[in-house]
């Protein structure tokens, strides 16, 4: 299903009074299906907090996050869990693969948790591994994969449940520039081929320039960054 996102007046405040930290300040932006957006900014600027709110991992202090017209900021805890399971694919900085499972098994475990049909899951896992150039590594344990291969497996795992949103936090932090570029290009291709929405948080401007659009955060505030910079 094509995905749209509209963020409006979004705030996240930790603590209260003099100890309050305004992590995200009145963030606003919208996207179109098939768009891949990069969010850049220094450490502590609020990038990961913004991504976590869009992914339903954190509840905003105020504002709205509309995914395909539905405000996820207003969902109950149970509804947010269902949203994360069905609509969000998350690729963390640490790929978080299960080391005692193979590349293929790391994908199939997503289906086991969600209770989907085994035959369809097996077909989808094979398709994703093939698209990401991992067919020959499907039976390799996660510990036997290179850094770039592990990140591509993490991308495939994030796509297993056909999510509307693919959210990625520093996917190239532990990779050299060549492997990092290949990982991000693979991710962008998967998002566009499936008409999904991709949002990537990164410190790496070279990787950000691969995106359709770049947003910059500073002290919690979000703005469009000119591509010529």
PDB file of N, CA and C in Angstrom, residues 132-184:
ATOM      1  N   UNK A 132      18.327  -8.157  -2.717  1.00  0.00           N
ATOM      2  CA  UNK A 132      19.416  -7.462  -2.026  1.00  0.00           C
ATOM      3  C   UNK A 132      20.761  -8.161  -2.213  1.00  0.00           C
ATOM      4  N   UNK A 133      20.811  -9.091  -3.150  1.00  0.00           N
ATOM      5  CA  UNK A 133      22.074  -9.734  -3.485  1.00  0.00           C
ATOM      6  C   UNK A 133      22.607 -10.652  -2.414  1.00  0.00           C
ATOM      7  N   UNK A 134      21.712 -11.320  -1.693  1.00  0.00           N
ATOM      8  CA  UNK A 134      22.116 -12.137  -0.555  1.00  0.00           C
ATOM      9  C   UNK A 134      21.723 -13.609  -0.697  1.00  0.00           C
ATOM     10  N   UNK A 135      21.274 -14.004  -1.850  1.00  0.00           N
ATOM     11  CA  UNK A 135      20.805 -15.383  -2.028  1.00  0.00           C
ATOM     12  C   UNK A 135      21.872 -16.402  -1.638  1.00  0.00           C
ATOM     13  N   UNK A 136      23.108 -16.124  -2.024  1.00  0.00           N
ATOM     14  CA  UNK A 136      24.183 -17.077  -1.756  1.00  0.00           C
ATOM     15  C   UNK A 136      24.625 -17.062  -0.291  1.00  0.00           C
ATOM     16  N   UNK A 137      24.132 -16.075   0.467  1.00  0.00           N
ATOM     17  CA  UNK A 137      24.502 -15.967   1.882  1.00  0.00           C
ATOM     18  C   UNK A 137      23.325 -16.296   2.792  1.00  0.00           C
ATOM     19  N   UNK A 138      22.236 -16.796   2.215  1.00  0.00           N
ATOM     20  CA  UNK A 138      21.015 -17.042   2.987  1.00  0.00           C
ATOM     21  C   UNK A 138      21.225 -18.019   4.128  1.00  0.00           C
ATOM     22  N   UNK A 139      22.092 -19.014   3.946  1.00  0.00           N
ATOM     23  CA  UNK A 139      22.302 -20.049   4.962  1.00  0.00           C
ATOM     24  C   UNK A 139      23.458 -19.728   5.900  1.00  0.00           C
ATOM     25  N   UNK A 140      24.068 -18.558   5.734  1.00  0.00           N
ATOM     26  CA  UNK A 140      25.195 -18.186   6.596  1.00  0.00           C
ATOM     27  C   UNK A 140      24.688 -17.622   7.921  1.00  0.00           C
ATOM     28  N   UNK A 141      25.314 -18.008   9.017  1.00  0.00           N
ATOM     29  CA  UNK A 141      24.980 -17.415  10.313  1.00  0.00           C
ATOM     30  C   UNK A 141      25.263 -15.917  10.290  1.00  0.00           C
ATOM     31  N   UNK A 142      24.492 -15.178  11.062  1.00  0.00           N
ATOM     32  CA  UNK A 142      24.679 -13.726  11.105  1.00  0.00           C
ATOM     33  C   UNK A 142      26.111 -13.351  11.471  1.00  0.00           C
ATOM     34  N   UNK A 143      26.735 -14.145  12.337  1.00  0.00           N
ATOM     35  CA  UNK A 143      28.100 -13.856  12.760  1.00  0.00           C
ATOM     36  C   UNK A 143      29.112 -14.054  11.636  1.00  0.00           C
ATOM     37  N   UNK A 144      28.717 -14.739  10.564  1.00  0.00           N
ATOM     38  CA  UNK A 144      29.614 -14.997   9.432  1.00  0.00           C
ATOM     39  C   UNK A 144      29.440 -13.975   8.311  1.00  0.00           C
ATOM     40  N   UNK A 145      28.531 -13.054   8.479  1.00  0.00           N
ATOM     41  CA  UNK A 145      28.261 -12.051   7.452  1.00  0.00           C
ATOM     42  C   UNK A 145      29.143 -10.827   7.650  1.00  0.00           C
ATOM     43  N   UNK A 146      29.472 -10.150   6.552  1.00  0.00           N
ATOM     44  CA  UNK A 146      30.214  -8.895   6.652  1.00  0.00           C
ATOM     45  C   UNK A 146      29.295  -7.797   7.179  1.00  0.00           C
ATOM     46  N   UNK A 147      29.862  -6.648   7.528  1.00  0.00           N
ATOM     47  CA  UNK A 147      29.051  -5.544   8.032  1.00  0.00           C
ATOM     48  C   UNK A 147      28.001  -5.097   7.037  1.00  0.00           C
ATOM     49  N   UNK A 148      28.394  -4.988   5.762  1.00  0.00           N
ATOM     50  CA  UNK A 148      27.436  -4.592   4.742  1.00  0.00           C
ATOM     51  C   UNK A 148      26.353  -5.630   4.533  1.00  0.00           C
ATOM     52  N   UNK A 149      26.734  -6.912   4.598  1.00  0.00           N
ATOM     53  CA  UNK A 149      25.738  -7.980   4.455  1.00  0.00           C
ATOM     54  C   UNK A 149      24.761  -7.968   5.618  1.00  0.00           C
ATOM     55  N   UNK A 150      25.251  -7.743   6.822  1.00  0.00           N
ATOM     56  CA  UNK A 150      24.350  -7.693   7.982  1.00  0.00           C
ATOM     57  C   UNK A 150      23.351  -6.555   7.844  1.00  0.00           C
ATOM     58  N   UNK A 151      23.810  -5.400   7.359  1.00  0.00           N
ATOM     59  CA  UNK A 151      22.888  -4.281   7.200  1.00  0.00           C
ATOM     60  C   UNK A 151      21.852  -4.562   6.115  1.00  0.00           C
ATOM     61  N   UNK A 152      22.251  -5.251   5.057  1.00  0.00           N
ATOM     62  CA  UNK A 152      21.279  -5.609   4.010  1.00  0.00           C
ATOM     63  C   UNK A 152      20.274  -6.637   4.524  1.00  0.00           C
ATOM     64  N   UNK A 153      20.728  -7.562   5.365  1.00  0.00           N
ATOM     65  CA  UNK A 153      19.787  -8.496   5.993  1.00  0.00           C
ATOM     66  C   UNK A 153      18.818  -7.724   6.889  1.00  0.00           C
ATOM     67  N   UNK A 154      19.323  -6.720   7.608  1.00  0.00           N
ATOM     68  CA  UNK A 154      18.452  -5.910   8.467  1.00  0.00           C
ATOM     69  C   UNK A 154      17.414  -5.160   7.639  1.00  0.00           C
ATOM     70  N   UNK A 155      17.808  -4.686   6.461  1.00  0.00           N
ATOM     71  CA  UNK A 155      16.850  -4.032   5.563  1.00  0.00           C
ATOM     72  C   UNK A 155      15.793  -5.030   5.109  1.00  0.00           C
ATOM     73  N   UNK A 156      16.239  -6.221   4.688  1.00  0.00           N
ATOM     74  CA  UNK A 156      15.292  -7.255   4.258  1.00  0.00           C
ATOM     75  C   UNK A 156      14.329  -7.610   5.383  1.00  0.00           C
ATOM     76  N   UNK A 157      14.853  -7.735   6.592  1.00  0.00           N
ATOM     77  CA  UNK A 157      13.998  -8.056   7.739  1.00  0.00           C
ATOM     78  C   UNK A 157      12.949  -6.961   7.959  1.00  0.00           C
ATOM     79  N   UNK A 158      13.366  -5.691   7.802  1.00  0.00           N
ATOM     80  CA  UNK A 158      12.437  -4.578   7.995  1.00  0.00           C
ATOM     81  C   UNK A 158      11.316  -4.586   6.958  1.00  0.00           C
ATOM     82  N   UNK A 159      11.574  -5.207   5.792  1.00  0.00           N
ATOM     83  CA  UNK A 159      10.582  -5.233   4.721  1.00  0.00           C
ATOM     84  C   UNK A 159       9.710  -6.485   4.729  1.00  0.00           C
ATOM     85  N   UNK A 160       9.982  -7.423   5.623  1.00  0.00           N
ATOM     86  CA  UNK A 160       9.295  -8.714   5.603  1.00  0.00           C
ATOM     87  C   UNK A 160       7.777  -8.595   5.700  1.00  0.00           C
ATOM     88  N   UNK A 161       7.289  -7.690   6.530  1.00  0.00           N
ATOM     89  CA  UNK A 161       5.841  -7.563   6.724  1.00  0.00           C
ATOM     90  C   UNK A 161       5.218  -6.520   5.800  1.00  0.00           C
ATOM     91  N   UNK A 162       5.955  -6.144   4.732  1.00  0.00           N
ATOM     92  CA  UNK A 162       5.450  -5.185   3.739  1.00  0.00           C
ATOM     93  C   UNK A 162       4.968  -3.900   4.413  1.00  0.00           C
ATOM     94  N   UNK A 163       5.829  -3.226   5.189  1.00  0.00           N
ATOM     95  CA  UNK A 163       5.410  -2.044   5.939  1.00  0.00           C
ATOM     96  C   UNK A 163       5.201  -0.835   5.039  1.00  0.00           C
ATOM     97  N   UNK A 164       4.378   0.096   5.482  1.00  0.00           N
ATOM     98  CA  UNK A 164       4.180   1.348   4.749  1.00  0.00           C
ATOM     99  C   UNK A 164       5.393   2.258   4.896  1.00  0.00           C
ATOM    100  N   UNK A 165       5.999   2.270   6.090  1.00  0.00           N
ATOM    101  CA  UNK A 165       7.137   3.129   6.391  1.00  0.00           C
ATOM    102  C   UNK A 165       8.377   2.284   6.667  1.00  0.00           C
ATOM    103  N   UNK A 166       9.515   2.727   6.122  1.00  0.00           N
ATOM    104  CA  UNK A 166      10.800   2.115   6.430  1.00  0.00           C
ATOM    105  C   UNK A 166      11.660   3.199   7.087  1.00  0.00           C
ATOM    106  N   UNK A 167      11.964   3.009   8.360  1.00  0.00           N
ATOM    107  CA  UNK A 167      12.683   4.002   9.150  1.00  0.00           C
ATOM    108  C   UNK A 167      14.075   3.469   9.480  1.00  0.00           C
ATOM    109  N   UNK A 168      15.092   4.282   9.205  1.00  0.00           N
ATOM    110  CA  UNK A 168      16.471   3.805   9.269  1.00  0.00           C
ATOM    111  C   UNK A 168      17.311   4.772  10.100  1.00  0.00           C
ATOM    112  N   UNK A 169      17.981   4.246  11.120  1.00  0.00           N
ATOM    113  CA  UNK A 169      18.781   5.074  12.024  1.00  0.00           C
ATOM    114  C   UNK A 169      20.270   4.770  11.811  1.00  0.00           C
ATOM    115  N   UNK A 170      20.988   5.703  11.195  1.00  0.00           N
ATOM    116  CA  UNK A 170      22.439   5.606  10.982  1.00  0.00           C
ATOM    117  C   UNK A 170      22.853   4.249  10.398  1.00  0.00           C
ATOM    118  N   UNK A 171      22.363   3.909   9.214  1.00  0.00           N
ATOM    119  CA  UNK A 171      22.635   2.569   8.681  1.00  0.00           C
ATOM    120  C   UNK A 171      24.076   2.333   8.257  1.00  0.00           C
ATOM    121  N   UNK A 172      24.856   3.412   8.089  1.00  0.00           N
ATOM    122  CA  UNK A 172      26.227   3.249   7.582  1.00  0.00           C
ATOM    123  C   UNK A 172      27.281   3.595   8.619  1.00  0.00           C
ATOM    124  N   UNK A 173      26.880   3.731   9.871  1.00  0.00           N
ATOM    125  CA  UNK A 173      27.813   4.205  10.898  1.00  0.00           C
ATOM    126  C   UNK A 173      29.044   3.313  11.048  1.00  0.00           C
ATOM    127  N   UNK A 174      28.890   2.000  10.854  1.00  0.00           N
ATOM    128  CA  UNK A 174      30.006   1.076  11.049  1.00  0.00           C
ATOM    129  C   UNK A 174      30.585   0.560   9.735  1.00  0.00           C
ATOM    130  N   UNK A 175      30.240   1.228   8.610  1.00  0.00           N
ATOM    131  CA  UNK A 175      30.676   0.763   7.303  1.00  0.00           C
ATOM    132  C   UNK A 175      31.605   1.781   6.645  1.00  0.00           C
ATOM    133  N   UNK A 176      32.470   1.303   5.743  1.00  0.00           N
ATOM    134  CA  UNK A 176      33.261   2.245   4.958  1.00  0.00           C
ATOM    135  C   UNK A 176      32.350   2.877   3.905  1.00  0.00           C
ATOM    136  N   UNK A 177      32.836   3.920   3.223  1.00  0.00           N
ATOM    137  CA  UNK A 177      31.979   4.710   2.341  1.00  0.00           C
ATOM    138  C   UNK A 177      31.426   3.892   1.182  1.00  0.00           C
ATOM    139  N   UNK A 178      32.225   2.978   0.626  1.00  0.00           N
ATOM    140  CA  UNK A 178      31.761   2.183  -0.500  1.00  0.00           C
ATOM    141  C   UNK A 178      30.641   1.239  -0.090  1.00  0.00           C
ATOM    142  N   UNK A 179      30.855   0.510   1.026  1.00  0.00           N
ATOM    143  CA  UNK A 179      29.811  -0.401   1.492  1.00  0.00           C
ATOM    144  C   UNK A 179      28.586   0.377   1.946  1.00  0.00           C
ATOM    145  N   UNK A 180      28.820   1.524   2.581  1.00  0.00           N
ATOM    146  CA  UNK A 180      27.705   2.350   3.028  1.00  0.00           C
ATOM    147  C   UNK A 180      26.835   2.813   1.877  1.00  0.00           C
ATOM    148  N   UNK A 181      27.462   3.235   0.795  1.00  0.00           N
ATOM    149  CA  UNK A 181      26.713   3.670  -0.380  1.00  0.00           C
ATOM    150  C   UNK A 181      25.881   2.527  -0.958  1.00  0.00           C
ATOM    151  N   UNK A 182      26.447   1.335  -1.029  1.00  0.00           N
ATOM    152  CA  UNK A 182      25.721   0.183  -1.562  1.00  0.00           C
ATOM    153  C   UNK A 182      24.503  -0.138  -0.701  1.00  0.00           C
ATOM    154  N   UNK A 183      24.668  -0.063   0.633  1.00  0.00           N
ATOM    155  CA  UNK A 183      23.558  -0.337   1.543  1.00  0.00           C
ATOM    156  C   UNK A 183      22.435   0.676   1.345  1.00  0.00           C
ATOM    157  N   UNK A 184      22.788   1.970   1.288  1.00  0.00           N
ATOM    158  CA  UNK A 184      21.762   3.010   1.138  1.00  0.00           C
ATOM    159  C   UNK A 184      21.098   2.920  -0.232  1.00  0.00           C
TER     160      UNK A 184
END
